[in-house]
Short mmCIF file of C-alpha atoms in Angstrom, two decimals:
data_model
loop_
_atom_site.label_atom_id
_atom_site.label_comp_id
_atom_site.label_asym_id
_atom_site.label_seq_id
_atom_site.Cartn_x
_atom_site.Cartn_y
_atom_site.Cartn_z
CA MET A 1151 -13.63 -11.05 -3.71
CA LYS A 1152 -13.16 -9.92 -0.09
CA GLU A 1153 -13.15 -13.49 1.20
CA LYS A 1154 -10.60 -14.50 -1.45
CA ILE A 1155 -8.31 -11.62 -0.51
CA ILE A 1156 -8.49 -12.47 3.19
CA ALA A 1157 -7.88 -16.17 2.51
CA ALA A 1158 -4.78 -15.40 0.39
CA TYR A 1159 -3.20 -13.19 3.06
CA GLU A 1160 -4.07 -15.57 5.86
CA GLN A 1161 -2.28 -18.28 3.89
CA MET A 1162 0.86 -16.26 3.17
CA ALA A 1163 1.02 -14.21 6.39
CA VAL A 1164 3.77 -16.08 8.24
CA LYS A 1165 6.05 -16.37 5.20
CA TYR A 1166 5.32 -12.77 4.25
CA ASP A 1167 6.44 -11.64 7.70
CA GLU A 1168 9.60 -13.77 7.48
CA LEU A 1169 10.61 -12.22 4.16
CA ILE A 1170 9.36 -8.63 4.50
CA ASP A 1171 12.62 -7.19 5.87
CA HIS A 1172 14.62 -7.99 2.73
CA LYS A 1173 12.27 -9.08 -0.06
CA PRO A 1174 13.42 -6.84 -2.93
CA HIS A 1175 10.13 -5.42 -4.19
CA ASN A 1176 9.12 -4.49 -0.65
CA ALA A 1177 12.38 -3.59 1.08
CA TYR A 1178 14.32 -2.04 -1.78
CA TYR A 1179 11.62 -0.68 -4.07
CA ASP A 1180 8.34 0.15 -2.31
CA ARG A 1181 9.54 1.16 1.16
CA PRO A 1182 12.41 3.55 0.40
CA ASN A 1183 10.37 5.40 -2.20
CA THR A 1184 7.25 5.55 -0.04
CA LEU A 1185 9.08 6.55 3.14
CA GLN A 1186 10.76 9.50 1.42
CA LEU A 1187 7.33 11.05 0.90
CA LEU A 1188 6.49 11.06 4.61
CA PRO A 1189 6.92 14.24 6.67
CA GLU A 1190 8.69 14.29 10.03
CA VAL A 1191 6.73 11.82 12.18
CA ASN A 1192 8.34 12.25 15.59
CA GLY A 1193 5.54 12.98 18.06
CA LYS A 1194 2.91 12.65 15.32
CA THR A 1195 -0.01 10.23 15.04
CA VAL A 1196 0.24 7.99 11.98
CA LEU A 1197 -2.54 5.72 10.75
CA ASP A 1198 -0.97 2.70 9.00
CA ALA A 1199 -3.87 1.54 6.85
CA ALA A 1200 -3.59 -2.10 5.74
CA CYS A 1201 -0.47 -2.47 7.88
CA GLY A 1202 0.35 -6.10 7.01
CA PRO A 1203 2.83 -7.61 9.48
CA GLY A 1204 3.75 -4.18 10.83
CA LYS A 1205 7.05 -3.42 9.09
CA TYR A 1206 6.15 0.17 8.25
CA ALA A 1207 4.83 0.56 11.80
CA GLU A 1208 8.14 -0.71 13.17
CA ILE A 1209 10.04 1.93 11.20
CA LEU A 1210 7.63 4.71 12.17
CA LEU A 1211 7.64 3.78 15.86
CA ALA A 1212 11.45 3.90 15.81
CA LYS A 1213 11.16 7.44 14.46
CA GLY A 1214 9.02 8.48 17.42
CA ALA A 1215 5.56 8.25 15.86
CA ASN A 1216 2.39 7.18 17.61
CA VAL A 1217 1.16 4.43 15.27
CA ILE A 1218 -2.33 3.04 14.83
CA GLY A 1219 -2.46 0.17 12.36
CA PHE A 1220 -5.11 -2.11 10.94
CA ASP A 1221 -5.34 -4.91 8.42
CA ILE A 1222 -8.07 -7.09 6.96
CA SER A 1223 -6.08 -10.24 7.84
CA PRO A 1224 -6.27 -11.36 11.48
CA LYS A 1225 -2.95 -13.21 11.14
CA MET A 1226 -1.26 -10.08 9.80
CA VAL A 1227 -2.54 -8.11 12.78
CA GLU A 1228 -1.19 -10.78 15.16
CA LEU A 1229 2.19 -10.58 13.45
CA ALA A 1230 2.19 -6.76 13.58
CA LYS A 1231 1.57 -6.89 17.33
CA LYS A 1232 4.32 -9.46 17.78
CA ARG A 1233 6.82 -7.54 15.65
CA ASN A 1234 6.21 -4.32 17.55
CA GLN A 1235 6.21 -5.89 21.03
CA GLY A 1236 3.34 -3.99 22.56
CA LYS A 1237 4.12 -0.68 20.90
CA GLY A 1238 1.44 0.90 18.73
CA GLU A 1239 -2.22 -0.08 18.44
CA PHE A 1240 -3.34 -2.72 15.93
CA PHE A 1241 -6.76 -4.09 15.04
CA VAL A 1242 -8.58 -6.03 12.32
CA HIS A 1243 -10.40 -3.82 9.83
CA ASP A 1244 -11.18 -3.59 6.11
CA VAL A 1245 -9.76 -0.44 4.46
CA ALA A 1246 -12.91 -0.28 2.33
CA GLU A 1247 -15.12 0.22 5.41
CA GLN A 1248 -15.71 3.19 7.72
CA LEU A 1249 -13.11 3.76 10.43
CA THR A 1250 -15.61 4.08 13.25
CA ARG A 1251 -12.98 3.75 15.99
CA ILE A 1252 -10.82 6.62 14.66
CA ALA A 1253 -11.98 10.12 15.64
CA ASP A 1254 -12.30 13.07 13.26
CA ALA A 1255 -9.08 15.05 12.70
CA SER A 1256 -7.08 12.81 15.03
CA CYS A 1257 -4.22 11.81 12.71
CA ASP A 1258 -1.33 13.78 11.27
CA VAL A 1259 -0.43 11.21 8.61
CA VAL A 1260 -2.22 8.36 6.86
CA LEU A 1261 -0.02 5.76 5.16
CA CYS A 1262 -1.50 3.11 2.88
CA ALA A 1263 1.13 0.99 1.13
CA LEU A 1264 0.30 -1.48 -1.65
CA ALA A 1265 -3.26 -2.13 -0.54
CA LEU A 1266 -5.68 0.06 -2.46
CA HIS A 1267 -5.75 -2.30 -5.45
CA TYR A 1268 -7.84 -4.59 -3.23
CA VAL A 1269 -10.58 -1.93 -3.06
CA GLU A 1270 -12.99 -1.63 -5.99
CA ASP A 1271 -14.27 1.89 -5.27
CA TRP A 1272 -11.88 4.26 -3.48
CA THR A 1273 -14.45 6.99 -2.80
CA SER A 1274 -15.51 6.05 0.73
CA THR A 1275 -11.92 5.13 1.65
CA MET A 1276 -10.63 8.55 0.62
CA LYS A 1277 -13.47 10.26 2.45
CA GLU A 1278 -12.49 8.37 5.61
CA PHE A 1279 -8.80 9.21 5.19
CA HIS A 1280 -9.80 12.86 4.76
CA ARG A 1281 -12.06 12.74 7.83
CA VAL A 1282 -9.45 11.31 10.21
CA LEU A 1283 -6.68 13.68 9.07
CA ARG A 1284 -6.09 17.06 10.60
CA THR A 1285 -6.12 20.08 8.27
CA ASP A 1286 -2.96 20.00 6.15
CA GLY A 1287 -2.51 16.36 7.18
CA VAL A 1288 -0.57 14.14 4.80
CA LEU A 1289 -1.76 11.05 2.94
CA VAL A 1290 0.94 8.83 1.42
CA ILE A 1291 -0.04 5.87 -0.73
CA SER A 1292 1.86 3.37 -2.85
CA ILE A 1293 -0.04 1.47 -5.52
CA GLU A 1294 0.61 -0.76 -8.48
CA HIS A 1295 1.31 1.43 -11.50
CA PRO A 1296 -1.77 1.56 -13.74
CA PHE A 1297 0.24 1.34 -16.97
CA TYR A 1298 2.21 -1.63 -15.68
CA GLU A 1299 -0.97 -3.43 -14.65
CA TYR A 1300 -2.65 -2.73 -17.97
CA GLU A 1301 0.19 -4.49 -19.77
CA PHE A 1302 0.70 -7.23 -17.15
CA PHE A 1303 -2.94 -8.32 -17.15
CA LYS A 1304 -3.25 -7.85 -20.93
CA SER A 1305 -6.37 -5.78 -20.37
CA LYS A 1306 -8.64 -4.68 -23.19
CA LYS A 1307 -10.70 -2.37 -20.95
CA TYR A 1308 -8.31 0.36 -19.83
CA PHE A 1309 -10.97 2.76 -18.54
CA GLU A 1310 -12.84 0.17 -16.47
CA VAL A 1311 -12.10 -0.87 -12.90
CA GLU A 1312 -11.90 -4.59 -13.48
CA PRO A 1313 -11.27 -7.60 -11.26
CA VAL A 1314 -8.01 -9.42 -12.01
CA SER A 1315 -5.98 -12.19 -10.46
CA CYS A 1316 -2.48 -13.62 -10.61
CA THR A 1317 -0.45 -16.29 -8.87
CA TRP A 1318 2.21 -15.26 -6.36
CA LYS A 1319 5.08 -17.70 -5.86
CA GLY A 1320 7.39 -15.59 -3.72
CA PHE A 1321 5.80 -16.31 -0.34
CA GLY A 1322 5.99 -20.09 -0.06
CA SER A 1323 3.44 -22.14 -2.00
CA ALA A 1324 1.70 -20.68 -5.04
CA ILE A 1325 -1.20 -18.43 -3.99
CA GLU A 1326 -3.90 -16.88 -6.16
CA VAL A 1327 -4.23 -13.18 -5.36
CA ASN A 1328 -7.29 -11.23 -6.50
CA SER A 1329 -7.38 -7.44 -6.91
CA PHE A 1330 -8.76 -4.62 -9.06
CA ARG A 1331 -6.97 -3.00 -11.99
CA ARG A 1332 -7.78 0.65 -12.78
CA SER A 1333 -6.79 3.53 -15.03
CA LEU A 1334 -4.54 6.43 -14.05
CA SER A 1335 -7.55 8.74 -13.71
CA GLU A 1336 -9.19 6.24 -11.34
CA CYS A 1337 -6.04 6.48 -9.18
CA ILE A 1338 -6.02 10.29 -9.09
CA THR A 1339 -9.66 11.45 -9.20
CA PRO A 1340 -10.77 9.74 -5.95
CA LEU A 1341 -8.16 11.85 -4.12
CA THR A 1342 -8.77 15.19 -5.82
CA SER A 1343 -12.57 14.78 -5.65
CA ASN A 1344 -12.55 14.03 -1.93
CA GLY A 1345 -10.61 16.85 -0.34
CA PHE A 1346 -6.96 16.24 -1.29
CA PHE A 1347 -4.49 17.91 -3.60
CA ILE A 1348 -1.59 15.95 -5.07
CA ASP A 1349 1.68 17.27 -3.68
CA GLN A 1350 4.09 14.77 -5.20
CA LEU A 1351 3.97 11.72 -7.47
CA VAL A 1352 6.89 9.31 -7.73
CA GLU A 1353 7.44 6.61 -10.33
CA PRO A 1354 10.07 4.77 -8.29
CA LYS A 1355 13.31 3.11 -9.23
CA PRO A 1356 14.86 0.23 -7.28
CA THR A 1357 17.85 0.75 -5.00
CA GLU A 1358 21.28 -0.79 -5.45
CA GLU A 1359 20.44 -3.38 -2.76
CA PHE A 1360 17.71 -4.63 -5.08
CA LYS A 1361 20.25 -5.16 -7.86
CA LYS A 1362 22.35 -7.46 -5.68
CA LEU A 1363 19.41 -9.70 -4.81
CA ASP A 1364 17.42 -9.70 -8.05
CA PRO A 1365 19.34 -8.32 -11.07
CA LYS A 1366 16.67 -9.46 -13.55
CA HIS A 1367 13.84 -7.45 -12.02
CA TYR A 1368 16.22 -4.59 -11.20
CA LYS A 1369 16.88 -4.18 -14.91
CA GLU A 1370 13.16 -4.32 -15.69
CA LEU A 1371 12.27 -1.74 -13.03
CA GLN A 1372 15.00 0.61 -14.22
CA ALA A 1373 13.26 0.60 -17.60
CA PHE A 1374 9.60 0.75 -16.50
CA PRO A 1375 7.92 1.25 -13.10
CA ALA A 1376 5.74 -1.38 -11.45
CA PHE A 1377 4.59 0.88 -8.60
CA MET A 1378 3.57 4.48 -8.13
CA CYS A 1379 3.83 6.54 -4.92
CA ILE A 1380 1.70 9.60 -4.18
CA ARG A 1381 1.75 12.23 -1.45
CA ALA A 1382 -1.47 14.19 -1.02
CA ILE A 1383 -2.39 17.00 1.39
CA LYS A 1384 -5.78 17.45 3.05
CA ARG A 1385 -7.37 20.71 1.92
CA ALA A 1386 -8.95 22.96 4.55
#
């Protein structure tokens, strides 16, 4: 599964970077709703986990944050470095593995946008996020909505964490993308069992900019969410 995920993102990386500024689901659905959950970041250290081509990092750096980003895709890391022109620190790393190069209690914020569905078991990931955050540090994640995924993948095993795949056609040639579908409890319990309390949960709606570019999906997302955004606080 890991090799398939890396291969897919290596294949789409350049096109993904070209489109990320204005692709509706990213620019006018995920980002505005995820960014609103972040605290003031000026002068703060933010870990951008699974940073992709560095768009979130670009926004955070412009707000005065010290950004450390990583991604499982070497091409994505190259693009993040290029986009941010020497600002921030970026390296190749799998979000499912231990963050050995990040010290305990060294980050004020951890951001992980649309990446955790590539991790089968969130336990060790949440433990690492908890470890690197300072007390009362903030974790913000965006994920695919568990109810949406259950319907989309026509699952018959709601309570299981199950491997799924679909074909993406929005980033150039058709690409098979593998991930893991999970229940709502499997999205919440790994946080609350590993030192976090849920501060806010958002079932987002698209912005008006989305409507101009993709009225069909705008209408669908106004009726039912595809993503879910969570802000959690590290307990003392």
